[in-house]
Amino acid sequence: MKKIFLKSLVASSLLASLALADDGVFIGLQTGYNFQSRAEGAHSEKYKDKNAEIGFKAGYDFDMFRAYGSYYYETQAKDKEAKWRSHNFIVGGDYTPMIFDDFKAVVGAYIGVAKVKLEDTSSNGGKDSDTGVVYGGKLGGAYDFDEHNQAELGFKAERLRFDTHHVKADINNYGIYMGYNFKF
């Protein structure tokens, strides 16, 4: 109950801050597709698949730099003997210099917490979940349609590191991302 209260308090504080903020605040939706999601276990076993992700973000744009917080869900990826998926809560920063009128480059890095669920589908069986760290980087561009609407597209690479009760593993994701931001 205490965790739910604390999460609710943090979420309502962020929403109140956004409501009272001035120019530069943005909220957005994001989606992506990982051409490769590869899980590597402690005993050199390797599994790979493709997966999608969907989420939302909120932050502040300082013109040539922006900071944000984000949540996104990575859908299930699976190989012959394993399945994995995650919920990711991150904070990040992007360098966003203007390249052309209404078009900015996006070079960013992020770090956060990942709640990973892993299932062994081999004859050994077993399910496990744990919290680990997620970090990554992205390179892309953002186009401003007008003063309030922005589209974003680019490439990203990230790593999820976790140590469950039974398995120590890394998940590496490489793919594209796209998003829409509404700027206040």
Short mmCIF file of N, CA and C in Angstrom, two decimals, residues 17-173:
data_model
loop_
_atom_site.label_atom_id
_atom_site.label_comp_id
_atom_site.label_asym_id
_atom_site.label_seq_id
_atom_site.Cartn_x
_atom_site.Cartn_y
_atom_site.Cartn_z
N SER A 17 3.08 19.81 -11.89
CA SER A 17 4.18 20.62 -12.42
C SER A 17 3.96 20.95 -13.88
N LEU A 18 3.50 19.96 -14.66
CA LEU A 18 3.24 20.19 -16.08
C LEU A 18 2.13 21.21 -16.28
N ALA A 19 1.09 21.12 -15.45
CA ALA A 19 -0.06 22.02 -15.59
C ALA A 19 0.33 23.47 -15.31
N LEU A 20 1.28 23.69 -14.42
CA LEU A 20 1.67 25.04 -14.04
C LEU A 20 2.87 25.57 -14.83
N ALA A 21 3.45 24.75 -15.67
CA ALA A 21 4.67 25.13 -16.37
C ALA A 21 4.39 26.07 -17.55
N ASP A 22 5.46 26.68 -18.05
CA ASP A 22 5.34 27.59 -19.18
C ASP A 22 5.85 26.92 -20.45
N ASP A 23 6.19 27.71 -21.47
CA ASP A 23 6.69 27.18 -22.74
C ASP A 23 7.85 26.22 -22.50
N GLY A 24 7.91 25.21 -23.34
CA GLY A 24 8.99 24.24 -23.23
C GLY A 24 8.53 22.88 -22.74
N VAL A 25 7.40 22.82 -22.05
CA VAL A 25 6.88 21.55 -21.54
C VAL A 25 6.30 20.76 -22.71
N PHE A 26 6.55 19.46 -22.73
CA PHE A 26 5.95 18.61 -23.75
C PHE A 26 5.53 17.28 -23.17
N ILE A 27 4.55 16.67 -23.80
CA ILE A 27 4.14 15.30 -23.50
C ILE A 27 4.10 14.57 -24.84
N GLY A 28 4.31 13.28 -24.81
CA GLY A 28 4.35 12.59 -26.09
C GLY A 28 4.07 11.10 -25.99
N LEU A 29 3.82 10.53 -27.14
CA LEU A 29 3.66 9.10 -27.31
C LEU A 29 4.85 8.60 -28.07
N GLN A 30 5.26 7.38 -27.79
CA GLN A 30 6.39 6.81 -28.51
C GLN A 30 6.14 5.34 -28.81
N THR A 31 6.70 4.89 -29.89
CA THR A 31 6.62 3.49 -30.26
C THR A 31 7.94 3.12 -30.93
N GLY A 32 8.19 1.85 -31.03
CA GLY A 32 9.42 1.42 -31.65
C GLY A 32 9.36 -0.04 -32.05
N TYR A 33 10.35 -0.43 -32.82
CA TYR A 33 10.45 -1.82 -33.25
C TYR A 33 11.92 -2.22 -33.17
N ASN A 34 12.19 -3.27 -32.41
CA ASN A 34 13.55 -3.77 -32.27
C ASN A 34 13.78 -4.86 -33.31
N PHE A 35 14.67 -4.58 -34.27
CA PHE A 35 15.01 -5.58 -35.27
C PHE A 35 15.70 -6.77 -34.62
N GLN A 36 16.33 -6.50 -33.48
CA GLN A 36 16.96 -7.57 -32.73
C GLN A 36 16.81 -7.31 -31.24
N SER A 37 16.27 -8.28 -30.55
CA SER A 37 16.25 -8.29 -29.09
C SER A 37 16.94 -9.58 -28.70
N ARG A 38 18.11 -9.46 -28.14
CA ARG A 38 18.93 -10.65 -27.85
C ARG A 38 19.17 -10.78 -26.36
N ALA A 39 18.76 -11.91 -25.81
CA ALA A 39 18.98 -12.20 -24.39
C ALA A 39 20.19 -13.12 -24.27
N GLU A 40 21.09 -12.77 -23.36
CA GLU A 40 22.28 -13.59 -23.11
C GLU A 40 22.31 -13.96 -21.65
N GLY A 41 22.38 -15.27 -21.37
CA GLY A 41 22.41 -15.76 -20.00
C GLY A 41 23.82 -15.86 -19.46
N ALA A 42 23.92 -16.17 -18.17
CA ALA A 42 25.21 -16.28 -17.50
C ALA A 42 26.02 -17.47 -17.98
N HIS A 43 25.36 -18.46 -18.57
CA HIS A 43 26.05 -19.67 -19.03
C HIS A 43 26.25 -19.65 -20.54
N SER A 44 26.38 -18.48 -21.13
CA SER A 44 26.65 -18.26 -22.55
C SER A 44 25.52 -18.66 -23.49
N GLU A 45 24.34 -18.99 -22.97
CA GLU A 45 23.23 -19.27 -23.88
C GLU A 45 22.74 -17.95 -24.46
N LYS A 46 22.34 -17.98 -25.73
CA LYS A 46 21.90 -16.76 -26.41
C LYS A 46 20.57 -17.03 -27.10
N TYR A 47 19.64 -16.09 -26.93
CA TYR A 47 18.33 -16.17 -27.56
C TYR A 47 18.09 -14.85 -28.27
N LYS A 48 17.43 -14.90 -29.44
CA LYS A 48 17.14 -13.63 -30.11
C LYS A 48 15.81 -13.69 -30.84
N ASP A 49 15.20 -12.53 -30.97
CA ASP A 49 13.91 -12.37 -31.63
C ASP A 49 13.74 -10.89 -31.94
N LYS A 50 12.58 -10.53 -32.44
CA LYS A 50 12.20 -9.14 -32.68
C LYS A 50 11.06 -8.81 -31.74
N ASN A 51 10.89 -7.54 -31.39
CA ASN A 51 9.74 -7.15 -30.58
C ASN A 51 9.44 -5.66 -30.77
N ALA A 52 8.26 -5.28 -30.31
CA ALA A 52 7.81 -3.89 -30.43
C ALA A 52 7.73 -3.27 -29.05
N GLU A 53 7.60 -1.96 -29.01
CA GLU A 53 7.44 -1.26 -27.74
C GLU A 53 6.49 -0.08 -27.93
N ILE A 54 5.84 0.31 -26.85
CA ILE A 54 4.92 1.44 -26.86
C ILE A 54 4.97 2.13 -25.51
N GLY A 55 4.85 3.46 -25.49
CA GLY A 55 4.91 4.17 -24.22
C GLY A 55 4.59 5.64 -24.35
N PHE A 56 4.87 6.37 -23.30
CA PHE A 56 4.64 7.81 -23.28
C PHE A 56 5.76 8.49 -22.53
N LYS A 57 5.90 9.82 -22.75
CA LYS A 57 6.94 10.58 -22.07
C LYS A 57 6.47 11.99 -21.80
N ALA A 58 7.15 12.64 -20.88
CA ALA A 58 6.87 14.04 -20.54
C ALA A 58 8.19 14.69 -20.15
N GLY A 59 8.35 15.95 -20.52
CA GLY A 59 9.60 16.61 -20.20
C GLY A 59 9.58 18.09 -20.49
N TYR A 60 10.78 18.65 -20.57
CA TYR A 60 10.95 20.08 -20.81
C TYR A 60 12.00 20.27 -21.90
N ASP A 61 11.67 21.10 -22.88
CA ASP A 61 12.56 21.40 -23.99
C ASP A 61 13.20 22.77 -23.76
N PHE A 62 14.53 22.78 -23.63
CA PHE A 62 15.28 24.02 -23.39
C PHE A 62 15.81 24.60 -24.70
N ASP A 63 15.28 24.21 -25.82
CA ASP A 63 15.64 24.61 -27.17
C ASP A 63 16.72 23.72 -27.76
N MET A 64 17.97 23.79 -27.30
CA MET A 64 19.01 22.91 -27.85
C MET A 64 19.23 21.67 -26.99
N PHE A 65 18.49 21.53 -25.92
CA PHE A 65 18.59 20.39 -25.03
C PHE A 65 17.21 20.12 -24.45
N ARG A 66 16.89 18.87 -24.23
CA ARG A 66 15.64 18.55 -23.54
C ARG A 66 15.87 17.41 -22.56
N ALA A 67 15.11 17.44 -21.49
CA ALA A 67 15.15 16.41 -20.45
C ALA A 67 13.74 15.84 -20.32
N TYR A 68 13.65 14.54 -20.03
CA TYR A 68 12.34 13.91 -19.98
C TYR A 68 12.33 12.67 -19.09
N GLY A 69 11.15 12.27 -18.73
CA GLY A 69 10.91 10.99 -18.07
C GLY A 69 9.98 10.20 -18.95
N SER A 70 10.11 8.88 -18.94
CA SER A 70 9.34 8.07 -19.87
C SER A 70 9.02 6.71 -19.29
N TYR A 71 7.92 6.14 -19.77
CA TYR A 71 7.58 4.75 -19.50
C TYR A 71 7.30 4.09 -20.84
N TYR A 72 7.83 2.88 -21.05
CA TYR A 72 7.44 2.12 -22.23
C TYR A 72 7.47 0.63 -21.93
N TYR A 73 6.58 -0.05 -22.62
CA TYR A 73 6.42 -1.50 -22.47
C TYR A 73 7.02 -2.18 -23.69
N GLU A 74 7.93 -3.11 -23.47
CA GLU A 74 8.49 -3.90 -24.56
C GLU A 74 7.72 -5.21 -24.62
N THR A 75 7.10 -5.47 -25.77
CA THR A 75 6.30 -6.67 -25.93
C THR A 75 7.18 -7.91 -25.88
N GLN A 76 6.53 -9.04 -25.80
CA GLN A 76 7.25 -10.30 -25.64
C GLN A 76 8.11 -10.64 -26.85
N ALA A 77 9.32 -11.06 -26.57
CA ALA A 77 10.21 -11.64 -27.57
C ALA A 77 10.42 -13.08 -27.16
N LYS A 78 10.61 -13.97 -28.12
CA LYS A 78 10.79 -15.37 -27.74
C LYS A 78 11.69 -16.08 -28.73
N ASP A 79 12.37 -17.07 -28.21
CA ASP A 79 13.21 -17.95 -29.00
C ASP A 79 12.77 -19.38 -28.66
N LYS A 80 13.47 -20.37 -29.15
CA LYS A 80 13.06 -21.76 -28.92
C LYS A 80 12.92 -22.11 -27.44
N GLU A 81 13.77 -21.55 -26.59
CA GLU A 81 13.78 -21.98 -25.18
C GLU A 81 13.56 -20.85 -24.18
N ALA A 82 13.20 -19.66 -24.64
CA ALA A 82 13.01 -18.55 -23.69
C ALA A 82 12.04 -17.51 -24.24
N LYS A 83 11.37 -16.81 -23.31
CA LYS A 83 10.52 -15.67 -23.62
C LYS A 83 10.90 -14.55 -22.66
N TRP A 84 10.83 -13.30 -23.11
CA TRP A 84 11.13 -12.17 -22.23
C TRP A 84 10.35 -10.94 -22.67
N ARG A 85 10.06 -10.07 -21.71
CA ARG A 85 9.40 -8.79 -21.94
C ARG A 85 9.73 -7.88 -20.76
N SER A 86 9.47 -6.58 -20.91
CA SER A 86 9.84 -5.67 -19.82
C SER A 86 8.98 -4.42 -19.78
N HIS A 87 8.92 -3.82 -18.60
CA HIS A 87 8.34 -2.50 -18.36
C HIS A 87 9.53 -1.62 -17.99
N ASN A 88 9.71 -0.50 -18.70
CA ASN A 88 10.89 0.35 -18.50
C ASN A 88 10.48 1.76 -18.07
N PHE A 89 11.11 2.24 -17.01
CA PHE A 89 10.89 3.59 -16.48
C PHE A 89 12.23 4.31 -16.59
N ILE A 90 12.31 5.34 -17.44
CA ILE A 90 13.60 5.96 -17.70
C ILE A 90 13.57 7.48 -17.54
N VAL A 91 14.75 8.05 -17.39
CA VAL A 91 14.98 9.49 -17.49
C VAL A 91 16.07 9.67 -18.54
N GLY A 92 15.95 10.75 -19.32
CA GLY A 92 16.91 10.92 -20.38
C GLY A 92 17.12 12.38 -20.74
N GLY A 93 18.11 12.58 -21.56
CA GLY A 93 18.43 13.90 -22.06
C GLY A 93 18.83 13.80 -23.52
N ASP A 94 18.42 14.79 -24.30
CA ASP A 94 18.73 14.82 -25.73
C ASP A 94 19.36 16.16 -26.09
N TYR A 95 20.40 16.12 -26.89
CA TYR A 95 20.97 17.31 -27.50
C TYR A 95 20.20 17.49 -28.81
N THR A 96 19.58 18.66 -29.02
CA THR A 96 18.69 18.87 -30.16
C THR A 96 19.04 20.15 -30.93
N PRO A 97 20.17 20.18 -31.62
CA PRO A 97 20.52 21.39 -32.40
C PRO A 97 19.66 21.50 -33.66
N MET A 98 19.35 22.73 -34.05
CA MET A 98 18.57 22.99 -35.27
C MET A 98 19.46 22.72 -36.48
N ILE A 99 18.96 21.91 -37.42
CA ILE A 99 19.70 21.59 -38.64
C ILE A 99 19.17 22.43 -39.81
N PHE A 100 17.85 22.42 -39.99
CA PHE A 100 17.15 23.22 -41.00
C PHE A 100 15.98 23.89 -40.31
N ASP A 101 15.25 24.74 -41.03
CA ASP A 101 14.03 25.32 -40.47
C ASP A 101 13.10 24.19 -40.05
N ASP A 102 12.67 24.22 -38.81
CA ASP A 102 11.71 23.26 -38.25
C ASP A 102 12.23 21.83 -38.12
N PHE A 103 13.51 21.57 -38.36
CA PHE A 103 14.06 20.21 -38.23
C PHE A 103 15.28 20.23 -37.32
N LYS A 104 15.23 19.39 -36.28
CA LYS A 104 16.33 19.29 -35.33
C LYS A 104 16.93 17.89 -35.34
N ALA A 105 18.22 17.80 -35.10
CA ALA A 105 18.86 16.51 -34.86
C ALA A 105 18.53 16.11 -33.42
N VAL A 106 18.51 14.82 -33.15
CA VAL A 106 18.28 14.32 -31.80
C VAL A 106 19.39 13.32 -31.48
N VAL A 107 20.22 13.66 -30.51
CA VAL A 107 21.27 12.77 -30.03
C VAL A 107 21.06 12.65 -28.53
N GLY A 108 20.74 11.45 -28.07
CA GLY A 108 20.36 11.33 -26.67
C GLY A 108 20.86 10.08 -25.98
N ALA A 109 20.76 10.13 -24.66
CA ALA A 109 21.10 9.00 -23.80
C ALA A 109 20.08 8.93 -22.68
N TYR A 110 19.88 7.73 -22.16
CA TYR A 110 18.91 7.55 -21.08
C TYR A 110 19.32 6.40 -20.17
N ILE A 111 18.74 6.40 -18.99
CA ILE A 111 19.00 5.36 -18.00
C ILE A 111 17.74 5.20 -17.16
N GLY A 112 17.54 4.02 -16.62
CA GLY A 112 16.35 3.82 -15.80
C GLY A 112 16.27 2.44 -15.21
N VAL A 113 15.06 2.10 -14.83
CA VAL A 113 14.77 0.83 -14.17
C VAL A 113 13.89 0.00 -15.09
N ALA A 114 14.19 -1.29 -15.19
CA ALA A 114 13.40 -2.21 -16.02
C ALA A 114 12.87 -3.35 -15.15
N LYS A 115 11.60 -3.62 -15.29
CA LYS A 115 10.98 -4.78 -14.65
C LYS A 115 10.90 -5.84 -15.73
N VAL A 116 11.75 -6.86 -15.65
CA VAL A 116 11.88 -7.88 -16.68
C VAL A 116 11.19 -9.16 -16.24
N LYS A 117 10.44 -9.76 -17.17
CA LYS A 117 9.85 -11.07 -16.94
C LYS A 117 10.47 -12.03 -17.93
N LEU A 118 11.00 -13.12 -17.42
CA LEU A 118 11.70 -14.11 -18.23
C LEU A 118 11.10 -15.48 -17.97
N GLU A 119 10.89 -16.25 -19.05
CA GLU A 119 10.34 -17.59 -18.91
C GLU A 119 11.21 -18.57 -19.69
N ASP A 120 11.61 -19.64 -19.03
CA ASP A 120 12.36 -20.71 -19.66
C ASP A 120 11.33 -21.69 -20.22
N THR A 121 11.27 -21.83 -21.55
CA THR A 121 10.28 -22.71 -22.16
C THR A 121 10.87 -24.06 -22.55
N SER A 122 12.10 -24.32 -22.13
CA SER A 122 12.71 -25.63 -22.40
C SER A 122 12.15 -26.66 -21.42
N SER A 123 12.69 -27.85 -21.45
CA SER A 123 12.23 -28.91 -20.55
C SER A 123 12.52 -28.57 -19.08
N ASN A 124 13.47 -27.65 -18.84
CA ASN A 124 13.77 -27.24 -17.46
C ASN A 124 12.63 -26.40 -16.87
N GLY A 125 11.96 -25.63 -17.74
CA GLY A 125 10.83 -24.80 -17.32
C GLY A 125 11.21 -23.73 -16.33
N GLY A 126 10.21 -22.99 -15.88
CA GLY A 126 10.43 -21.97 -14.86
C GLY A 126 10.20 -20.57 -15.37
N LYS A 127 9.64 -19.74 -14.50
CA LYS A 127 9.41 -18.32 -14.78
C LYS A 127 10.08 -17.51 -13.70
N ASP A 128 10.52 -16.33 -14.06
CA ASP A 128 11.16 -15.46 -13.08
C ASP A 128 10.98 -14.02 -13.53
N SER A 129 11.01 -13.12 -12.59
CA SER A 129 10.99 -11.70 -12.91
C SER A 129 11.84 -10.98 -11.89
N ASP A 130 12.39 -9.87 -12.30
CA ASP A 130 13.24 -9.10 -11.42
C ASP A 130 13.35 -7.68 -11.96
N THR A 131 13.90 -6.83 -11.15
CA THR A 131 14.14 -5.45 -11.55
C THR A 131 15.62 -5.28 -11.85
N GLY A 132 15.90 -4.63 -12.97
CA GLY A 132 17.27 -4.39 -13.36
C GLY A 132 17.43 -2.97 -13.85
N VAL A 133 18.53 -2.71 -14.49
CA VAL A 133 18.82 -1.38 -15.02
C VAL A 133 18.72 -1.43 -16.54
N VAL A 134 18.23 -0.34 -17.13
CA VAL A 134 18.19 -0.19 -18.58
C VAL A 134 18.93 1.10 -18.92
N TYR A 135 19.76 1.06 -19.95
CA TYR A 135 20.44 2.26 -20.42
C TYR A 135 20.62 2.16 -21.92
N GLY A 136 20.67 3.31 -22.56
CA GLY A 136 20.81 3.28 -24.01
C GLY A 136 21.05 4.66 -24.60
N GLY A 137 21.07 4.67 -25.93
CA GLY A 137 21.28 5.90 -26.66
C GLY A 137 20.45 5.91 -27.93
N LYS A 138 20.26 7.10 -28.49
CA LYS A 138 19.48 7.22 -29.71
C LYS A 138 20.03 8.32 -30.59
N LEU A 139 19.75 8.19 -31.89
CA LEU A 139 20.19 9.16 -32.89
C LEU A 139 19.06 9.29 -33.90
N GLY A 140 18.58 10.52 -34.10
CA GLY A 140 17.47 10.71 -35.02
C GLY A 140 17.23 12.16 -35.34
N GLY A 141 15.97 12.45 -35.66
CA GLY A 141 15.58 13.81 -35.99
C GLY A 141 14.17 14.10 -35.52
N ALA A 142 13.88 15.38 -35.34
CA ALA A 142 12.55 15.83 -34.92
C ALA A 142 12.10 16.96 -35.83
N TYR A 143 10.88 16.84 -36.32
CA TYR A 143 10.32 17.85 -37.22
C TYR A 143 9.16 18.56 -36.54
N ASP A 144 9.21 19.89 -36.48
CA ASP A 144 8.13 20.69 -35.90
C ASP A 144 7.14 21.07 -37.00
N PHE A 145 5.91 20.54 -36.91
CA PHE A 145 4.86 20.90 -37.86
C PHE A 145 4.38 22.33 -37.62
N ASP A 146 4.31 22.69 -36.34
CA ASP A 146 3.97 24.05 -35.93
C ASP A 146 4.51 24.21 -34.51
N GLU A 147 4.11 25.25 -33.81
CA GLU A 147 4.68 25.50 -32.49
C GLU A 147 4.26 24.47 -31.44
N HIS A 148 3.26 23.65 -31.71
CA HIS A 148 2.77 22.69 -30.71
C HIS A 148 2.97 21.23 -31.09
N ASN A 149 3.16 20.90 -32.35
CA ASN A 149 3.18 19.51 -32.80
C ASN A 149 4.53 19.14 -33.39
N GLN A 150 5.07 18.02 -32.92
CA GLN A 150 6.39 17.58 -33.35
C GLN A 150 6.38 16.07 -33.57
N ALA A 151 7.00 15.62 -34.66
CA ALA A 151 7.19 14.20 -34.95
C ALA A 151 8.67 13.89 -34.82
N GLU A 152 8.97 12.67 -34.37
CA GLU A 152 10.35 12.27 -34.12
C GLU A 152 10.58 10.88 -34.69
N LEU A 153 11.76 10.63 -35.24
CA LEU A 153 12.10 9.34 -35.83
C LEU A 153 13.59 9.12 -35.70
N GLY A 154 14.00 7.88 -35.41
CA GLY A 154 15.43 7.62 -35.31
C GLY A 154 15.75 6.18 -34.98
N PHE A 155 17.03 5.94 -34.68
CA PHE A 155 17.54 4.62 -34.30
C PHE A 155 17.92 4.65 -32.83
N LYS A 156 17.81 3.48 -32.16
CA LYS A 156 18.20 3.39 -30.76
C LYS A 156 18.85 2.05 -30.48
N ALA A 157 19.68 2.04 -29.46
CA ALA A 157 20.31 0.82 -28.97
C ALA A 157 20.26 0.89 -27.46
N GLU A 158 19.92 -0.24 -26.83
CA GLU A 158 19.84 -0.24 -25.37
C GLU A 158 20.21 -1.59 -24.80
N ARG A 159 20.52 -1.58 -23.51
CA ARG A 159 20.85 -2.81 -22.79
C ARG A 159 20.06 -2.84 -21.49
N LEU A 160 19.47 -3.98 -21.21
CA LEU A 160 18.81 -4.24 -19.93
C LEU A 160 19.67 -5.24 -19.20
N ARG A 161 20.13 -4.90 -18.00
CA ARG A 161 20.95 -5.81 -17.19
C ARG A 161 20.16 -6.19 -15.96
N PHE A 162 20.07 -7.48 -15.70
CA PHE A 162 19.34 -7.91 -14.52
C PHE A 162 19.89 -9.22 -14.00
N ASP A 163 19.61 -9.47 -12.74
CA ASP A 163 20.08 -10.65 -12.04
C ASP A 163 18.89 -11.20 -11.26
N THR A 164 18.15 -12.14 -11.87
CA THR A 164 16.99 -12.72 -11.20
C THR A 164 17.47 -13.70 -10.14
N HIS A 165 16.54 -14.31 -9.48
CA HIS A 165 16.88 -15.28 -8.45
C HIS A 165 17.61 -16.49 -9.04
N HIS A 166 17.33 -16.83 -10.29
CA HIS A 166 17.91 -18.00 -10.93
C HIS A 166 18.84 -17.68 -12.09
N VAL A 167 18.68 -16.51 -12.69
CA VAL A 167 19.40 -16.21 -13.93
C VAL A 167 20.01 -14.82 -13.87
N LYS A 168 21.24 -14.73 -14.30
CA LYS A 168 21.90 -13.44 -14.51
C LYS A 168 21.92 -13.26 -16.02
N ALA A 169 21.41 -12.13 -16.53
CA ALA A 169 21.30 -11.99 -17.98
C ALA A 169 21.38 -10.54 -18.43
N ASP A 170 21.66 -10.38 -19.70
CA ASP A 170 21.63 -9.09 -20.39
C ASP A 170 20.71 -9.23 -21.59
N ILE A 171 19.93 -8.18 -21.86
CA ILE A 171 19.10 -8.14 -23.06
C ILE A 171 19.55 -6.91 -23.85
N ASN A 172 19.93 -7.13 -25.10
CA ASN A 172 20.37 -6.05 -25.98
C ASN A 172 19.32 -5.84 -27.06
N ASN A 173 18.87 -4.60 -27.22
CA ASN A 173 17.86 -4.25 -28.22
C ASN A 173 18.42 -3.22 -29.19
#
